[in-house]
GROMACS .gro file of N, CA and C in nm:
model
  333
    1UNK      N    1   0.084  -0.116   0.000
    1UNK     CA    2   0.000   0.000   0.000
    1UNK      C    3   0.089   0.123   0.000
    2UNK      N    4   0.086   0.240  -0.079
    2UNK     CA    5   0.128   0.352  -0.061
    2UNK      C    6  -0.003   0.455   0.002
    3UNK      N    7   0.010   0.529   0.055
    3UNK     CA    8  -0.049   0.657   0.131
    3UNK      C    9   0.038   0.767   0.049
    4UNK      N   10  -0.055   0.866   0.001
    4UNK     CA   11   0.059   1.031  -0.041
    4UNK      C   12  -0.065   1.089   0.021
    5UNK      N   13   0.028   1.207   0.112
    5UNK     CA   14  -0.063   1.378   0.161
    5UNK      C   15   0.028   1.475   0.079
    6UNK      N   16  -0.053   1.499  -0.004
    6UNK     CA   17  -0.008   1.621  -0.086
    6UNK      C   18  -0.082   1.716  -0.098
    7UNK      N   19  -0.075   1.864  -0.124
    7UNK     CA   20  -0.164   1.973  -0.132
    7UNK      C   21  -0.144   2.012  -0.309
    8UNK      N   22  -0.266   2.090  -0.308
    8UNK     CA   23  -0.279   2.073  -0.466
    8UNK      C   24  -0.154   2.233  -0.523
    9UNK      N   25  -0.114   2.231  -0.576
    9UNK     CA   26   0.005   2.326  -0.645
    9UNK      C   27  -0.051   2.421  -0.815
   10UNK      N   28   0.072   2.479  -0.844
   10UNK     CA   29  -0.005   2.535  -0.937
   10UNK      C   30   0.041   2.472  -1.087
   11UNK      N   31  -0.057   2.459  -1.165
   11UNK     CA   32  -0.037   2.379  -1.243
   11UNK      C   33  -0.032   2.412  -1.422
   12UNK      N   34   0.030   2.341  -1.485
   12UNK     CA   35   0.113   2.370  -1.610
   12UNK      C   36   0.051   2.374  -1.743
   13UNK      N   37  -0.081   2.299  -1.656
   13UNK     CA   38  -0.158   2.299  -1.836
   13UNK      C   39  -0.266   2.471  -1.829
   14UNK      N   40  -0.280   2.511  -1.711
   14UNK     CA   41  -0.411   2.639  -1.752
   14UNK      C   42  -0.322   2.687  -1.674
   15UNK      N   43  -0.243   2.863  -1.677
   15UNK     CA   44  -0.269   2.950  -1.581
   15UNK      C   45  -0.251   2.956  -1.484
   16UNK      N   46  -0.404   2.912  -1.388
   16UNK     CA   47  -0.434   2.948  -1.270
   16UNK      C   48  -0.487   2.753  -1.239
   17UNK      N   49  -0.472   2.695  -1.327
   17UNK     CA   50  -0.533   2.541  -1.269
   17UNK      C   51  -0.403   2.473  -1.203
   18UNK      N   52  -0.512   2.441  -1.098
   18UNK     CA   53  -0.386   2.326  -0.989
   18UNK      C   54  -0.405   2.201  -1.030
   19UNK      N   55  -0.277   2.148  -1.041
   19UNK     CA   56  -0.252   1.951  -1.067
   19UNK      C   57  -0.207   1.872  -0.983
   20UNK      N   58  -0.253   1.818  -0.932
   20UNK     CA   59  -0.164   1.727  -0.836
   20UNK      C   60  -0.114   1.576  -0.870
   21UNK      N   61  -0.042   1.534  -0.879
   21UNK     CA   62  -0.036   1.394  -0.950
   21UNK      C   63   0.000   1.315  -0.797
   22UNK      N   64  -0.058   1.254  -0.741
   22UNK     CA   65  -0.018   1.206  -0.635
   22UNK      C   66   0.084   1.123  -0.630
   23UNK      N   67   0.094   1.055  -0.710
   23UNK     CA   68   0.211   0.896  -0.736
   23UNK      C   69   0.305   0.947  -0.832
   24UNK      N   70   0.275   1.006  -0.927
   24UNK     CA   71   0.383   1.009  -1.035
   24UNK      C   72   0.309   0.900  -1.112
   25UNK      N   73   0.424   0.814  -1.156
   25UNK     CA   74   0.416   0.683  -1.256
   25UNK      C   75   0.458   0.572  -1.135
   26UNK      N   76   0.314   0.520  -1.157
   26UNK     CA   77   0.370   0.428  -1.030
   26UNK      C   78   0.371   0.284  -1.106
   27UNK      N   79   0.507   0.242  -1.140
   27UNK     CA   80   0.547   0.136  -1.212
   27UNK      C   81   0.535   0.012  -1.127
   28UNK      N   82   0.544  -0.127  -1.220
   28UNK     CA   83   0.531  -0.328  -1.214
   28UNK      C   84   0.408  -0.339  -1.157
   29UNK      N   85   0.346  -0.273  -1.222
   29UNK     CA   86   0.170  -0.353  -1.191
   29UNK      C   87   0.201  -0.453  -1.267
   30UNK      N   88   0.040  -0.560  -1.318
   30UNK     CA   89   0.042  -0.639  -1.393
   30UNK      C   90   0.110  -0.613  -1.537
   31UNK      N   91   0.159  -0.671  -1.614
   31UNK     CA   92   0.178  -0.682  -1.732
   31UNK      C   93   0.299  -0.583  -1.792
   32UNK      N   94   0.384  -0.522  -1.705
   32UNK     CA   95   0.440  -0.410  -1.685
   32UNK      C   96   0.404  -0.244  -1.748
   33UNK      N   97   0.254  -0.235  -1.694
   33UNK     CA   98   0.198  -0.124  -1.682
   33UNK      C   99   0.247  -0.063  -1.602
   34UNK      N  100   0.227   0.079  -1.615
   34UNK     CA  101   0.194   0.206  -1.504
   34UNK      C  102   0.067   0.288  -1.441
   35UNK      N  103   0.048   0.351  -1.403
   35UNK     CA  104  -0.066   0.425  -1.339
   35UNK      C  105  -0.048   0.551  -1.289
   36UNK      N  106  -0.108   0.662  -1.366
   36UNK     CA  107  -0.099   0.786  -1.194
   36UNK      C  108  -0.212   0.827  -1.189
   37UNK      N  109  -0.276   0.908  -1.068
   37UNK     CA  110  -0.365   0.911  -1.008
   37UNK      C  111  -0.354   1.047  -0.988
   38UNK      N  112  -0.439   1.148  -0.989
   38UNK     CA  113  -0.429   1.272  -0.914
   38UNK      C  114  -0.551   1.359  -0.913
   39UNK      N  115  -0.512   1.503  -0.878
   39UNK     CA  116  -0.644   1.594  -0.882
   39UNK      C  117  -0.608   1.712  -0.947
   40UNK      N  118  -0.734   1.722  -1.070
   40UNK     CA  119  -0.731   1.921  -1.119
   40UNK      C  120  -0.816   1.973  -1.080
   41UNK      N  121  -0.770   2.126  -1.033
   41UNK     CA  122  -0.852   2.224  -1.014
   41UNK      C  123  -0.835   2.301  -1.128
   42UNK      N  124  -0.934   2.320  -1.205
   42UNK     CA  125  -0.981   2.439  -1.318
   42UNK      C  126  -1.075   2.557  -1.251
   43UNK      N  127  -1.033   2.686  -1.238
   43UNK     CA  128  -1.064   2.822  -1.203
   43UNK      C  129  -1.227   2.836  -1.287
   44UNK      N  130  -1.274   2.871  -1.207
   44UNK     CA  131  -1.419   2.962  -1.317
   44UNK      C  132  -1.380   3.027  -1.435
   45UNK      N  133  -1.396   2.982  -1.567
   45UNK     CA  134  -1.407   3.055  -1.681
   45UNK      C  135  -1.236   3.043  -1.736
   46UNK      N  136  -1.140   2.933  -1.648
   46UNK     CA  137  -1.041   2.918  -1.734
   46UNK      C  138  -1.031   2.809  -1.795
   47UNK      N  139  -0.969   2.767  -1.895
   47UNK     CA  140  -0.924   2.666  -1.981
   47UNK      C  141  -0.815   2.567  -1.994
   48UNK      N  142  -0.810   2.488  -2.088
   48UNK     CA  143  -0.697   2.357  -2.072
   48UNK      C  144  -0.649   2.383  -2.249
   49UNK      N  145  -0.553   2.357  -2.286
   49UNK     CA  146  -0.514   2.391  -2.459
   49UNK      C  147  -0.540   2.211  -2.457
   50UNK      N  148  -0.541   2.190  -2.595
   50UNK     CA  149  -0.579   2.065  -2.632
   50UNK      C  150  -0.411   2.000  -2.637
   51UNK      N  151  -0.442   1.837  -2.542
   51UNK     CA  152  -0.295   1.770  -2.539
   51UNK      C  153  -0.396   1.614  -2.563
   52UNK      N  154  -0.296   1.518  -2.536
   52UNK     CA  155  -0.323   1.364  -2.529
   52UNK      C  156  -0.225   1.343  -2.471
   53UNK      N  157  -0.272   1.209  -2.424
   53UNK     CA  158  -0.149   1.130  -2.295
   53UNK      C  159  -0.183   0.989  -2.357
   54UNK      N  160  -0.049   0.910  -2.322
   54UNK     CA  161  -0.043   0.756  -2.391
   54UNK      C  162  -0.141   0.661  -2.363
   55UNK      N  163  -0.226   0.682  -2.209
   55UNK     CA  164  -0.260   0.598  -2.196
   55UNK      C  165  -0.418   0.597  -2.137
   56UNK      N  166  -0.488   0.614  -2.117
   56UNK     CA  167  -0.629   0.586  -2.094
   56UNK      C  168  -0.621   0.688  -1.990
   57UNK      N  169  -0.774   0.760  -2.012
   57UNK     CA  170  -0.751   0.876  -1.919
   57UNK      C  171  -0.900   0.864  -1.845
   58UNK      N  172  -0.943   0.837  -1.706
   58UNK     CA  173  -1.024   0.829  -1.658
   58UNK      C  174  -1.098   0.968  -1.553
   59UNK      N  175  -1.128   1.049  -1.579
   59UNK     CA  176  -1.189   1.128  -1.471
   59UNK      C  177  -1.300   1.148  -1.437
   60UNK      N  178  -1.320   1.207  -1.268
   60UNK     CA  179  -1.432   1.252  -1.240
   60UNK      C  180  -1.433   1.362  -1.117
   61UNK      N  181  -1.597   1.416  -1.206
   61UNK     CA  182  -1.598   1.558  -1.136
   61UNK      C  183  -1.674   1.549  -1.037
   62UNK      N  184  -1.574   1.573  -0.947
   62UNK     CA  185  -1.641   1.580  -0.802
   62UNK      C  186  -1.686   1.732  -0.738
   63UNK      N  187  -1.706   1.811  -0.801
   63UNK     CA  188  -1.763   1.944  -0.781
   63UNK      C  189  -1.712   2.055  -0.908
   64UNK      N  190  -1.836   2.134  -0.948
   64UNK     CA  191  -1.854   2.203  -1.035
   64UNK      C  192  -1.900   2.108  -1.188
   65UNK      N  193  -1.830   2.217  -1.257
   65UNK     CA  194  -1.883   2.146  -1.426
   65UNK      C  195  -1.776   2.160  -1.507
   66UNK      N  196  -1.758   2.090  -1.586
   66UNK     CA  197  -1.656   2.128  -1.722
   66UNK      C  198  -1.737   2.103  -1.877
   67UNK      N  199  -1.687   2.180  -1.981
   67UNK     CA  200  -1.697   2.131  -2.130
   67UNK      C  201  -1.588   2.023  -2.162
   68UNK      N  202  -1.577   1.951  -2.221
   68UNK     CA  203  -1.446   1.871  -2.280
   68UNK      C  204  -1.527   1.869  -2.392
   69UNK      N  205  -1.374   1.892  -2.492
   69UNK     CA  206  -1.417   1.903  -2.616
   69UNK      C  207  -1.315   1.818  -2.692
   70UNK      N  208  -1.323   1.729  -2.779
   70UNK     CA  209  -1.261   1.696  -2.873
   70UNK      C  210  -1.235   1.747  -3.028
   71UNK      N  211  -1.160   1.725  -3.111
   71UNK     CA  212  -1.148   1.820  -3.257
   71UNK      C  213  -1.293   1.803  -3.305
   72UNK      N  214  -1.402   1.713  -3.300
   72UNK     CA  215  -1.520   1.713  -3.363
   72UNK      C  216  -1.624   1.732  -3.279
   73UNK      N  217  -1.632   1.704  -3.113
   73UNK     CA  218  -1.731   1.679  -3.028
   73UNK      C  219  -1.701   1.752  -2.937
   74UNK      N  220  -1.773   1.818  -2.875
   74UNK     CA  221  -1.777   1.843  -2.723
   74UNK      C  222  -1.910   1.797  -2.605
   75UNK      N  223  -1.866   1.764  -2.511
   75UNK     CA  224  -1.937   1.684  -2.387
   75UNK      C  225  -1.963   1.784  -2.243
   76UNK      N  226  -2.023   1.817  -2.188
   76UNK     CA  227  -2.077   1.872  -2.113
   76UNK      C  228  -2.113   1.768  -1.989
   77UNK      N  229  -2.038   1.793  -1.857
   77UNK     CA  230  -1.983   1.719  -1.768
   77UNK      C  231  -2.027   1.781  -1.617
   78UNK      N  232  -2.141   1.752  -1.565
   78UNK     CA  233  -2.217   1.759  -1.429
   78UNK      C  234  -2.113   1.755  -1.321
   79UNK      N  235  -2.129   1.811  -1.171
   79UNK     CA  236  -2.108   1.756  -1.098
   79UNK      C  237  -2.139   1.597  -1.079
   80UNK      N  238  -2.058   1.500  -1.063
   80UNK     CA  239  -2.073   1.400  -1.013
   80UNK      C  240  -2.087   1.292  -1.164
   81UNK      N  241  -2.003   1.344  -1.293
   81UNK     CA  242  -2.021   1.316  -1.401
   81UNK      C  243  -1.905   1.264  -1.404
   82UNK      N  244  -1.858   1.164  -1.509
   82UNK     CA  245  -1.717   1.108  -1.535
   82UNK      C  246  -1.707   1.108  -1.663
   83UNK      N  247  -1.551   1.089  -1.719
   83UNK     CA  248  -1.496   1.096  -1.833
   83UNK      C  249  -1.452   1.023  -1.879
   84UNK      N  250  -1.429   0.892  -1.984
   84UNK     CA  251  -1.361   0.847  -2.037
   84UNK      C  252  -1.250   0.945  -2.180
   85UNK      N  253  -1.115   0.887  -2.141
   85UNK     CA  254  -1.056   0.970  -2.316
   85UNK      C  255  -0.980   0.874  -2.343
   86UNK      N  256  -0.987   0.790  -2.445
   86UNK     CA  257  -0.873   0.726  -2.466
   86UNK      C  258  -0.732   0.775  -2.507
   87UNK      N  259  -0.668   0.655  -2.518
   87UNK     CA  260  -0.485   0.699  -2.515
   87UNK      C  261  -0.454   0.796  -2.666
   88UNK      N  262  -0.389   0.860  -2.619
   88UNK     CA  263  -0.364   0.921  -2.801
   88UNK      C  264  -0.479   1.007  -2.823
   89UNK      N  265  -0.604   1.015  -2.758
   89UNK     CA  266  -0.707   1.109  -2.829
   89UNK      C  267  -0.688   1.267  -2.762
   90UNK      N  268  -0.687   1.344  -2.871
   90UNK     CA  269  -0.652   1.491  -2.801
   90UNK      C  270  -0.796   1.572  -2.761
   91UNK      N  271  -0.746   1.606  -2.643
   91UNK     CA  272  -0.912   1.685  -2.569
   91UNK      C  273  -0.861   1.816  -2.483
   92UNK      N  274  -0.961   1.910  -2.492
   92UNK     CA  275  -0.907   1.996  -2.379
   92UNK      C  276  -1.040   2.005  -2.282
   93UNK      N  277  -1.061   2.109  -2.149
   93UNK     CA  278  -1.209   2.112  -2.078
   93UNK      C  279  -1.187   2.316  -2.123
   94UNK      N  280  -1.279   2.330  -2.049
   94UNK     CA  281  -1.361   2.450  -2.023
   94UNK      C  282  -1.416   2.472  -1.887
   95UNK      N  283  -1.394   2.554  -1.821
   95UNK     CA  284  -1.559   2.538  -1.688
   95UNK      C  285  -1.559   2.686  -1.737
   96UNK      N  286  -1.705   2.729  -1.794
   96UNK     CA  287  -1.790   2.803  -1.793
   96UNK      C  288  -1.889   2.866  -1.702
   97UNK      N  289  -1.859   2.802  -1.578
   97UNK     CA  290  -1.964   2.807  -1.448
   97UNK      C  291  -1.877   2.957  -1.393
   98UNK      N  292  -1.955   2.972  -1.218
   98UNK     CA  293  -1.898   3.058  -1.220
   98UNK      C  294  -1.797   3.004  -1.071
   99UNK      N  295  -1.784   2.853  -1.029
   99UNK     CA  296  -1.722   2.795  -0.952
   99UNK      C  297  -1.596   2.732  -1.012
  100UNK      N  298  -1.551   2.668  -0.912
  100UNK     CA  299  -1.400   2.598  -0.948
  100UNK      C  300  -1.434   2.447  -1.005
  101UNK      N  301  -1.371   2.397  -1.098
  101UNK     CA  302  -1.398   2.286  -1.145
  101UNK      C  303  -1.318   2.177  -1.030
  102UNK      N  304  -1.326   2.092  -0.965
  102UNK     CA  305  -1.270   1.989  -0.886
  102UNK      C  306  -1.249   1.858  -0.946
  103UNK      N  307  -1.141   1.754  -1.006
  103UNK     CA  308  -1.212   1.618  -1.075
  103UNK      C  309  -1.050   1.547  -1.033
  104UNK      N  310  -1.134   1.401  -1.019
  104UNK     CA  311  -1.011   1.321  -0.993
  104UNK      C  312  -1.027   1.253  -1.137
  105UNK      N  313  -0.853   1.229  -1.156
  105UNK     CA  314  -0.794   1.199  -1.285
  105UNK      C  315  -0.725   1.084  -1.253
  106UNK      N  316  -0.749   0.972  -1.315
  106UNK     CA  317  -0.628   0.845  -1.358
  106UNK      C  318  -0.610   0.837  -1.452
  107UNK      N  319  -0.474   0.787  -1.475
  107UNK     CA  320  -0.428   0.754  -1.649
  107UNK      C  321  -0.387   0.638  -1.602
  108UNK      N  322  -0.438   0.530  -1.731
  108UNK     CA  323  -0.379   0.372  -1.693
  108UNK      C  324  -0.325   0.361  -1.836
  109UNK      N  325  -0.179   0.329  -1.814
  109UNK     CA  326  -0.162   0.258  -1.966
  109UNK      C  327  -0.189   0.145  -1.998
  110UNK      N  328  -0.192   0.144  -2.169
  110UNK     CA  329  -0.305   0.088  -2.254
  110UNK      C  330  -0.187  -0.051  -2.316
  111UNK      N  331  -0.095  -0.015  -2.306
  111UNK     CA  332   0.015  -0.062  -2.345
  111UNK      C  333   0.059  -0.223  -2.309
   0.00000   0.00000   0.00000
């Protein structure tokens, strides 16, 4: 078992959004996968630029709202809503509200 207490910091993809990655890459799971785990805070009315990550991207919003948008689609994301993105697919969010977006994030590689 690992335990991390970490506080959330300021973060690289928006501005004013905090990232926390709690583990890093936490390597020799099954099959010699990795995993990290963490939390974003997105500001009222700021944004994410469009990226992709290698490996399966799981989140959920545990307070406020976000847009995620893909090059053809965009999704509109409740409190208490979750995200699938797969590996390689490029997406960015939005919160349009007038609160802080809150969402826990895993990436599992696909690999």
């Amino acid at each position: 078992m690992i335990v991390v207490d970490k506080t959330i910091g300021n973060g690289q993809f928006a501005p004013n959004a905090g990232v926390l990655d709690f583990f890093g890459a936490v390597n020799g799971l099954p099959g010699g996968k990795r995993v990290q785990m963490g939390i974003a805070v997105l500001p009222a009315g700021d944004s994410t630029p469009f990226s992709a990550h290698e490996g399966d991207e799981y989140s959920f919003v545990y307070s406020g709202s976000l847009t995620c948008f893909t090059h053809d689609q965009s999704f509109e994301i409740p409190t208490g809503g979750a995200i699938f993105t797969p590996g390689g697919e490029e997406h960015r969010s939005e919160n349009h509200s007038d609160q802080d977006c809150i969402c826990l994030w895993i990436e599992v590689d696909t690999k």
